Amino acid sequence: MTNHFVDYKNTNVFLIIGANPAENHPQVMRWIARARSEKGARVIVADPRVTKTAALSDIHVRLRPGTDIAFLYGIINYVLENNLYFKEYILNYTNASYLIDQSFGFEDGLFSGATEKDGTFSYDNRSWQYQKDGDAIKKDLTLQHSNCVFQILKKHVSRYDIKTVCRITGTSEDSFKKACELYGSTGKPDQAGNLIYAMGITQHTYGTQNVRTTAMLQLLLGNIGIAGGGVNAQRGESNVQGSTDMGMLHDNLPGYLSVPFASKHDALKDYIDKETPKTGYWSNKPKFLISMLKAWYGGEATRENDFRYDWLPKHDGKNRSHMGLFEMMAAGKIKGMLAWGQNPAVGGPSASMERKALENLDWLVAVDLFETETAAFWKRPGADPKAINTEVFFLPAAFSYEKEGTVANSGRWIQFRWKAVEPPGEAKSDLWIADRLFKAIRHEYQNGGKFTDPIMNLVWNYDQPGEEEPNLDQVALEINGYEVGKSAPLASFAKLADDGSTACGLWIYTGYWAEDKDAKLPATKRRIKTDQTGLGLYPQWSFAWPLNRRIVYNRCSCDPGGRPWNEKAALVAWDGSKWITNDVPDFGAQNPQTGEPVPPEITADAPFIMNPEGQARLFAPGLKDGPLPEHYEPVESPVKNIMSKQQNSPLAARFSGEFATVADMYSKKFPYVMTTYRVIEHYQSGAVTRNCPWLVEAAPEAFAMISPQLAEKIGVKGGGEIWVETARNKVKCKASVQPLMKALNIDGKAVEMVGMPWHWGYQGLAPGATANDLTPSVGDPNTHIPEYKAFLCNVRKA
Ligand SMILES: Nc1nc2c(c(=O)[nH]1)N[C@H]1C(S)=C(S)[C@@H](COP(=O)(O)OP(=O)(O)OC[C@H]3O[C@@H](n4cnc5c(=O)[nH]c(N)nc54)[C@H](O)[C@@H]3O)O[C@H]1N2
Ligand SMILES: Nc1nc2c(c(=O)[nH]1)N[C@H]1C(S)=C(S)[C@@H](COP(=O)(O)OP(=O)(O)OC[C@H]3O[C@@H](n4cnc5c(=O)[nH]c(N)nc54)[C@H](O)[C@@H]3O)O[C@H]1N2
Ligand SMILES: [Mo]
């Protein structure tokens, strides 16, 4: 997963699905171009629209929004039927040979364990588990047993033959077959296939299962852990990788430690007993959590008081994701909100309803560069400011170029950036604002209040004499980790302990602040441009978490005996007596006690060290909505699911009140499939780019893209005005009439598609219609990401 952009030059075939890097990640195109010119690499793009990326591809396959599982399963089925998969790889490095419980089954769209209680659907996943002999998992290394993962998978995907797939996706059979053949060619040991995805894959009620399907395909072809391979999420905001690393999600603590729940993790022991696997690298979890508690609560956290685990906030089990919060806000249950660098009034699903929900707040603090639509919600068109009692505070923030700090990119490099210019006016860095805000809160708590201890005792030692700005080096040291009582940053999280002797805010970043001896700088700040292998690993260019490893799962780049599958792209190799390590090994290459090399037979057992079983999962018992992906229709779809009686994912997250509004099944009122996307000229909710005169000039007006046929049908010309309407709302914008958009043939029925960028709102230099006024509030059961990419609409001339 997440190979870095430079590594893309090592790729033979790209499959870009649900991403448009030519507009959204232009740097990526540079390395793709390099792979094409130097290696003759070829590019497949799977996108409903003819994107700028598709324009540069060898094969563009169109598909209907929301049909990626069928699409990818079609490729998987082709790969299995034609023996294009990498047998030695899946046998040794995945759970292909594992036997699954006898009672596991799949029938008419549902997996075994389906239960419905009081109208709520859930799965009991006991029948999805491995068969065991004591602690040992039962396997069939011939891959023939009918209950082994390989056979279960084969049977499951055999239903996705080319004809069936194309009936669902609307792809032409001819181009689909070409794509299968080309991508299937990367199953050979010396061929690297790189799967690039982004929001076209994730923003669905089965987004997690979409991502799983990409991983399954890559595993079957042996494309994980090798140079030029990977399942490569194109991360979004410049530091969205960093913010998830830091635990910004409601169910994560820093470093992907799961958040403790009040219902089941009352004491530290409960958390440790229930959340620590016996095997795999996560068996070290207590060390990471306890070191984090030491970083937060310092000397107050002792073994006797369970390191103040009782001070750590616990999840209350309610839906605390974006949509869950707005549902509660609409119901009047949330009184205050910090909108810190986000603009839900434009970016959130069913945005017009979210804007209304904001009226129920007593107070709103917006920390931003501009007065966004969210900050100005109380004076939005159609609202009566006199009737809205929310008190709004606006704190002007410095932009990325106006402050220093690190951002983590799609390849997990944590790169330090220096300040280029001073922030204008009263704008302050986010660190400054967080620091002053915390101190002000603590000041209030001095006079008492509820549960003051965690606030009063939080380690907050970032003052530096004579300086306005908090001490960034101190913050970085805390994130990196150190031995209690010492000030040197630790070089590796292997040094973290569960006895209170180490403190560390974010275990996966350990080492990023440790000094690089050549550069005489913290690793994150170094910029040494040497690449001995020619593979573009650049080990002394900033720092990649974890442990400066550039390509994760790199044990899989060689065979069980330690011989690289592809000698020209060796990341690690066993030379008969020791490991040659071009990259930092992602396995126990050395005995930690003796320093002796560990031979390949032993290290081949656990190339996926984060899983307790040490192997990658073609079949994954851990997700809420099934151990294998299955095609369901988006919640709003123009057609019936031809794969089963199950029209939608039975676990799709849905919300109450106004947020429950969805179109009727195969609604005649809303006959077209709609999707939302980005353009190169604008960024996100447009807060920044709609305040840049030159970008506004380049892309001044909100629009929706429709096909020439649809334009003719509704009697509108390019540049004419249209109404776009969904079950939620309607908006008026310009029609962009383009042959880039074309109806798809879905099982004999012509289905038109409408695409609309979501960058506009009522603030800034160039106001325009907000696409999110139209989007539904439904989402993925595992991540709660909204289904922004597939819903139904109608379009008519305005
Ligand atoms: N210029 C610019 N760059 C950006 C951003 C920006 O706003 N502007 N935003 C940043 C952020 S935060 C992010 S997350 C990334 C997002 O990067 P991308 O995911 O590349 O962005 P999108 O344009 O939303 O969606 C990608 C493509 O998915 C297609 N698509 C829609 N539905 C489906 C579907 O069901 N299946 C498939 N296979 N494809 C589908 C769309 O037609 C679109 O071309 O970009 C980042 N970079
Ligand atoms: N329909 C539809 N909706 C979508 C998507 C889609 O594809 N389709 N994509 C979704 C995705 S992937 C994302 S990431 C979300 C994004 O949703 P939001 O995060 O709400 O949108 P942004 O416009 O990125 O908001 C960032 C805000 O931060 C401000 N800002 C920029 N730099 C700084 C800084 O250094 N400090 C502070 N304090 N503020 C700063 C900007 O001015 C802006 O107002 O939108 C989602 N919404
Ligand atoms: Mo994003």
mmCIF file of N, CA, C and O in Angstrom, residues 263-314:
data_model
loop_
_atom_site.group_PDB
_atom_site.id
_atom_site.type_symbol
_atom_site.label_atom_id
_atom_site.label_comp_id
_atom_site.label_asym_id
_atom_site.label_seq_id
_atom_site.Cartn_x
_atom_site.Cartn_y
_atom_site.Cartn_z
ATOM 1 N N SER A 263 -18.447 1.688 26.903
ATOM 2 C CA SER A 263 -19.217 0.466 27.149
ATOM 3 C C SER A 263 -18.346 -0.757 27.411
ATOM 4 O O SER A 263 -18.774 -1.682 28.066
ATOM 5 N N LYS A 264 -17.141 -0.782 26.866
ATOM 6 C CA LYS A 264 -16.357 -2.015 27.019
ATOM 7 C C LYS A 264 -14.915 -1.821 27.463
ATOM 8 O O LYS A 264 -14.195 -2.791 27.642
ATOM 9 N N HIS A 265 -14.477 -0.571 27.605
ATOM 10 C CA HIS A 265 -13.069 -0.354 27.965
ATOM 11 C C HIS A 265 -12.959 0.531 29.199
ATOM 12 O O HIS A 265 -12.251 1.531 29.188
ATOM 13 N N ASP A 266 -13.648 0.148 30.251
ATOM 14 C CA ASP A 266 -13.699 0.988 31.430
ATOM 15 C C ASP A 266 -12.318 1.220 32.042
ATOM 16 O O ASP A 266 -11.935 2.349 32.333
ATOM 17 N N ALA A 267 -11.556 0.141 32.181
ATOM 18 C CA ALA A 267 -10.229 0.268 32.789
ATOM 19 C C ALA A 267 -9.156 -0.047 31.755
ATOM 20 O O ALA A 267 -9.424 -0.678 30.729
ATOM 21 N N LEU A 268 -7.934 0.391 32.036
ATOM 22 C CA LEU A 268 -6.815 0.143 31.124
ATOM 23 C C LEU A 268 -6.710 -1.347 30.786
ATOM 24 O O LEU A 268 -6.473 -1.725 29.642
ATOM 25 N N LYS A 269 -6.921 -2.175 31.800
ATOM 26 C CA LYS A 269 -6.807 -3.622 31.592
ATOM 27 C C LYS A 269 -7.843 -4.110 30.563
ATOM 28 O O LYS A 269 -7.532 -4.963 29.732
ATOM 29 N N ASP A 270 -9.060 -3.559 30.629
ATOM 30 C CA ASP A 270 -10.081 -3.961 29.654
ATOM 31 C C ASP A 270 -9.605 -3.647 28.241
ATOM 32 O O ASP A 270 -9.743 -4.445 27.326
ATOM 33 N N TYR A 271 -9.081 -2.443 28.087
ATOM 34 C CA TYR A 271 -8.635 -2.019 26.750
ATOM 35 C C TYR A 271 -7.511 -2.934 26.269
ATOM 36 O O TYR A 271 -7.539 -3.440 25.153
ATOM 37 N N ILE A 272 -6.542 -3.140 27.141
ATOM 38 C CA ILE A 272 -5.382 -3.946 26.736
ATOM 39 C C ILE A 272 -5.801 -5.384 26.449
ATOM 40 O O ILE A 272 -5.444 -5.951 25.410
ATOM 41 N N ASP A 273 -6.612 -5.966 27.323
ATOM 42 C CA ASP A 273 -7.029 -7.362 27.106
ATOM 43 C C ASP A 273 -7.847 -7.512 25.835
ATOM 44 O O ASP A 273 -7.655 -8.451 25.067
ATOM 45 N N LYS A 274 -8.755 -6.581 25.603
ATOM 46 C CA LYS A 274 -9.662 -6.750 24.462
ATOM 47 C C LYS A 274 -9.075 -6.277 23.139
ATOM 48 O O LYS A 274 -9.504 -6.726 22.081
ATOM 49 N N GLU A 275 -8.166 -5.343 23.186
ATOM 50 C CA GLU A 275 -7.700 -4.724 21.932
ATOM 51 C C GLU A 275 -6.294 -5.137 21.514
ATOM 52 O O GLU A 275 -5.801 -4.649 20.504
ATOM 53 N N THR A 276 -5.632 -5.993 22.300
ATOM 54 C CA THR A 276 -4.267 -6.360 21.922
ATOM 55 C C THR A 276 -4.231 -7.787 21.370
ATOM 56 O O THR A 276 -4.493 -8.734 22.101
ATOM 57 N N PRO A 277 -3.905 -7.942 20.086
ATOM 58 C CA PRO A 277 -3.782 -9.308 19.557
ATOM 59 C C PRO A 277 -2.540 -9.991 20.148
ATOM 60 O O PRO A 277 -1.592 -9.316 20.565
ATOM 61 N N LYS A 278 -2.569 -11.325 20.183
ATOM 62 C CA LYS A 278 -1.442 -12.057 20.785
ATOM 63 C C LYS A 278 -0.234 -12.084 19.853
ATOM 64 O O LYS A 278 0.900 -12.153 20.294
ATOM 65 N N THR A 279 -0.514 -12.048 18.554
ATOM 66 C CA THR A 279 0.587 -12.122 17.597
ATOM 67 C C THR A 279 0.523 -10.924 16.654
ATOM 68 O O THR A 279 -0.456 -10.189 16.643
ATOM 69 N N GLY A 280 1.583 -10.763 15.853
ATOM 70 C CA GLY A 280 1.646 -9.625 14.932
ATOM 71 C C GLY A 280 2.158 -8.393 15.659
ATOM 72 O O GLY A 280 2.282 -8.387 16.891
ATOM 73 N N TYR A 281 2.454 -7.330 14.908
ATOM 74 C CA TYR A 281 3.080 -6.160 15.524
ATOM 75 C C TYR A 281 2.174 -5.424 16.494
ATOM 76 O O TYR A 281 2.624 -4.783 17.436
ATOM 77 N N TRP A 282 0.859 -5.534 16.284
ATOM 78 C CA TRP A 282 -0.066 -4.871 17.205
ATOM 79 C C TRP A 282 -0.037 -5.471 18.612
ATOM 80 O O TRP A 282 -0.662 -4.937 19.528
ATOM 81 N N SER A 283 0.681 -6.594 18.769
ATOM 82 C CA SER A 283 0.829 -7.121 20.130
ATOM 83 C C SER A 283 1.596 -6.117 21.002
ATOM 84 O O SER A 283 1.591 -6.211 22.218
ATOM 85 N N ASN A 284 2.240 -5.142 20.357
ATOM 86 C CA ASN A 284 2.947 -4.083 21.103
ATOM 87 C C ASN A 284 2.041 -2.916 21.487
ATOM 88 O O ASN A 284 2.510 -1.910 22.019
ATOM 89 N N LYS A 285 0.768 -3.024 21.195
ATOM 90 C CA LYS A 285 -0.134 -1.883 21.388
ATOM 91 C C LYS A 285 -0.049 -1.240 22.779
ATOM 92 O O LYS A 285 -0.030 -0.006 22.885
ATOM 93 N N PRO A 286 0.019 -2.033 23.863
ATOM 94 C CA PRO A 286 0.086 -1.389 25.181
ATOM 95 C C PRO A 286 1.262 -0.416 25.304
ATOM 96 O O PRO A 286 1.138 0.627 25.947
ATOM 97 N N LYS A 287 2.385 -0.727 24.655
ATOM 98 C CA LYS A 287 3.548 0.173 24.720
ATOM 99 C C LYS A 287 3.213 1.517 24.072
ATOM 100 O O LYS A 287 3.632 2.581 24.537
ATOM 101 N N PHE A 288 2.460 1.461 22.981
ATOM 102 C CA PHE A 288 2.148 2.700 22.255
ATOM 103 C C PHE A 288 1.136 3.529 23.043
ATOM 104 O O PHE A 288 1.256 4.747 23.145
ATOM 105 N N LEU A 289 0.130 2.858 23.589
ATOM 106 C CA LEU A 289 -0.894 3.592 24.330
ATOM 107 C C LEU A 289 -0.318 4.186 25.616
ATOM 108 O O LEU A 289 -0.532 5.369 25.920
ATOM 109 N N ILE A 290 0.438 3.388 26.347
ATOM 110 C CA ILE A 290 0.973 3.879 27.633
ATOM 111 C C ILE A 290 1.983 5.000 27.391
ATOM 112 O O ILE A 290 2.002 6.001 28.105
ATOM 113 N N SER A 291 2.779 4.884 26.342
ATOM 114 C CA SER A 291 3.714 5.974 26.027
ATOM 115 C C SER A 291 2.957 7.241 25.643
ATOM 116 O O SER A 291 3.390 8.359 25.945
ATOM 117 N N MET A 292 1.813 7.065 24.988
ATOM 118 C CA MET A 292 0.996 8.244 24.649
ATOM 119 C C MET A 292 0.436 8.888 25.921
ATOM 120 O O MET A 292 0.453 10.110 26.073
ATOM 121 N N LEU A 293 -0.026 8.055 26.847
ATOM 122 C CA LEU A 293 -0.548 8.608 28.105
ATOM 123 C C LEU A 293 0.561 9.344 28.867
ATOM 124 O O LEU A 293 0.328 10.392 29.469
ATOM 125 N N LYS A 294 1.767 8.810 28.801
ATOM 126 C CA LYS A 294 2.897 9.495 29.459
ATOM 127 C C LYS A 294 3.163 10.844 28.782
ATOM 128 O O LYS A 294 3.490 11.825 29.445
ATOM 129 N N ALA A 295 3.037 10.885 27.459
ATOM 130 C CA ALA A 295 3.256 12.149 26.745
ATOM 131 C C ALA A 295 2.193 13.170 27.146
ATOM 132 O O ALA A 295 2.484 14.357 27.288
ATOM 133 N N TRP A 296 0.967 12.720 27.357
ATOM 134 C CA TRP A 296 -0.118 13.651 27.640
ATOM 135 C C TRP A 296 -0.161 14.071 29.116
ATOM 136 O O TRP A 296 -0.424 15.222 29.423
ATOM 137 N N TYR A 297 0.048 13.093 29.995
ATOM 138 C CA TYR A 297 -0.170 13.387 31.417
ATOM 139 C C TYR A 297 1.106 13.384 32.261
ATOM 140 O O TYR A 297 1.053 13.565 33.478
ATOM 141 N N GLY A 298 2.264 13.139 31.610
ATOM 142 C CA GLY A 298 3.569 13.306 32.238
ATOM 143 C C GLY A 298 3.704 12.593 33.571
ATOM 144 O O GLY A 298 3.320 11.431 33.726
ATOM 145 N N GLY A 299 4.234 13.335 34.562
ATOM 146 C CA GLY A 299 4.495 12.764 35.878
ATOM 147 C C GLY A 299 3.238 12.290 36.594
ATOM 148 O O GLY A 299 3.301 11.451 37.502
ATOM 149 N N GLU A 300 2.087 12.815 36.190
ATOM 150 C CA GLU A 300 0.821 12.394 36.807
ATOM 151 C C GLU A 300 0.463 10.963 36.426
ATOM 152 O O GLU A 300 -0.328 10.315 37.106
ATOM 153 N N ALA A 301 0.984 10.494 35.305
ATOM 154 C CA ALA A 301 0.637 9.149 34.823
ATOM 155 C C ALA A 301 1.621 8.133 35.394
ATOM 156 O O ALA A 301 2.797 8.129 35.034
ATOM 157 N N THR A 302 1.127 7.314 36.313
ATOM 158 C CA THR A 302 2.007 6.321 36.940
ATOM 159 C C THR A 302 1.388 4.940 36.800
ATOM 160 O O THR A 302 0.204 4.795 36.514
ATOM 161 N N ARG A 303 2.217 3.937 37.040
ATOM 162 C CA ARG A 303 1.723 2.564 36.967
ATOM 163 C C ARG A 303 0.564 2.363 37.952
ATOM 164 O O ARG A 303 -0.423 1.701 37.642
ATOM 165 N N GLU A 304 0.684 2.971 39.144
ATOM 166 C CA GLU A 304 -0.326 2.786 40.192
ATOM 167 C C GLU A 304 -1.705 3.297 39.737
ATOM 168 O O GLU A 304 -2.734 2.732 40.098
ATOM 169 N N ASN A 305 -1.726 4.410 38.984
ATOM 170 C CA ASN A 305 -3.031 4.935 38.554
ATOM 171 C C ASN A 305 -3.348 4.585 37.098
ATOM 172 O O ASN A 305 -4.106 5.284 36.429
ATOM 173 N N ASP A 306 -2.763 3.470 36.631
ATOM 174 C CA ASP A 306 -2.985 3.020 35.246
ATOM 175 C C ASP A 306 -2.670 4.130 34.237
ATOM 176 O O ASP A 306 -3.351 4.278 33.214
ATOM 177 N N PHE A 307 -1.629 4.875 34.555
ATOM 178 C CA PHE A 307 -1.142 5.942 33.671
ATOM 179 C C PHE A 307 -2.246 6.931 33.295
ATOM 180 O O PHE A 307 -2.243 7.505 32.224
ATOM 181 N N ARG A 308 -3.203 7.081 34.214
ATOM 182 C CA ARG A 308 -4.303 8.042 34.034
ATOM 183 C C ARG A 308 -5.162 7.722 32.814
ATOM 184 O O ARG A 308 -5.682 8.627 32.143
ATOM 185 N N TYR A 309 -5.304 6.428 32.582
ATOM 186 C CA TYR A 309 -6.221 5.985 31.519
ATOM 187 C C TYR A 309 -7.629 6.531 31.771
ATOM 188 O O TYR A 309 -8.388 6.799 30.836
ATOM 189 N N ASP A 310 -7.971 6.727 33.059
ATOM 190 C CA ASP A 310 -9.320 7.233 33.387
ATOM 191 C C ASP A 310 -9.525 8.667 32.890
ATOM 192 O O ASP A 310 -10.654 9.123 32.762
ATOM 193 N N TRP A 311 -8.434 9.375 32.588
ATOM 194 C CA TRP A 311 -8.572 10.746 32.070
ATOM 195 C C TRP A 311 -8.809 10.776 30.559
ATOM 196 O O TRP A 311 -9.190 11.799 29.988
ATOM 197 N N LEU A 312 -8.509 9.683 29.920
ATOM 198 C CA LEU A 312 -8.637 9.649 28.454
ATOM 199 C C LEU A 312 -10.117 9.632 28.082
ATOM 200 O O LEU A 312 -10.879 8.827 28.602
ATOM 201 N N PRO A 313 -10.561 10.539 27.205
ATOM 202 C CA PRO A 313 -11.977 10.527 26.831
ATOM 203 C C PRO A 313 -12.368 9.181 26.212
ATOM 204 O O PRO A 313 -11.593 8.598 25.457
ATOM 205 N N LYS A 314 -13.575 8.696 26.529
ATOM 206 C CA LYS A 314 -14.069 7.432 25.975
ATOM 207 C C LYS A 314 -15.212 7.733 25.002
ATOM 208 O O LYS A 314 -16.022 8.635 25.225
#
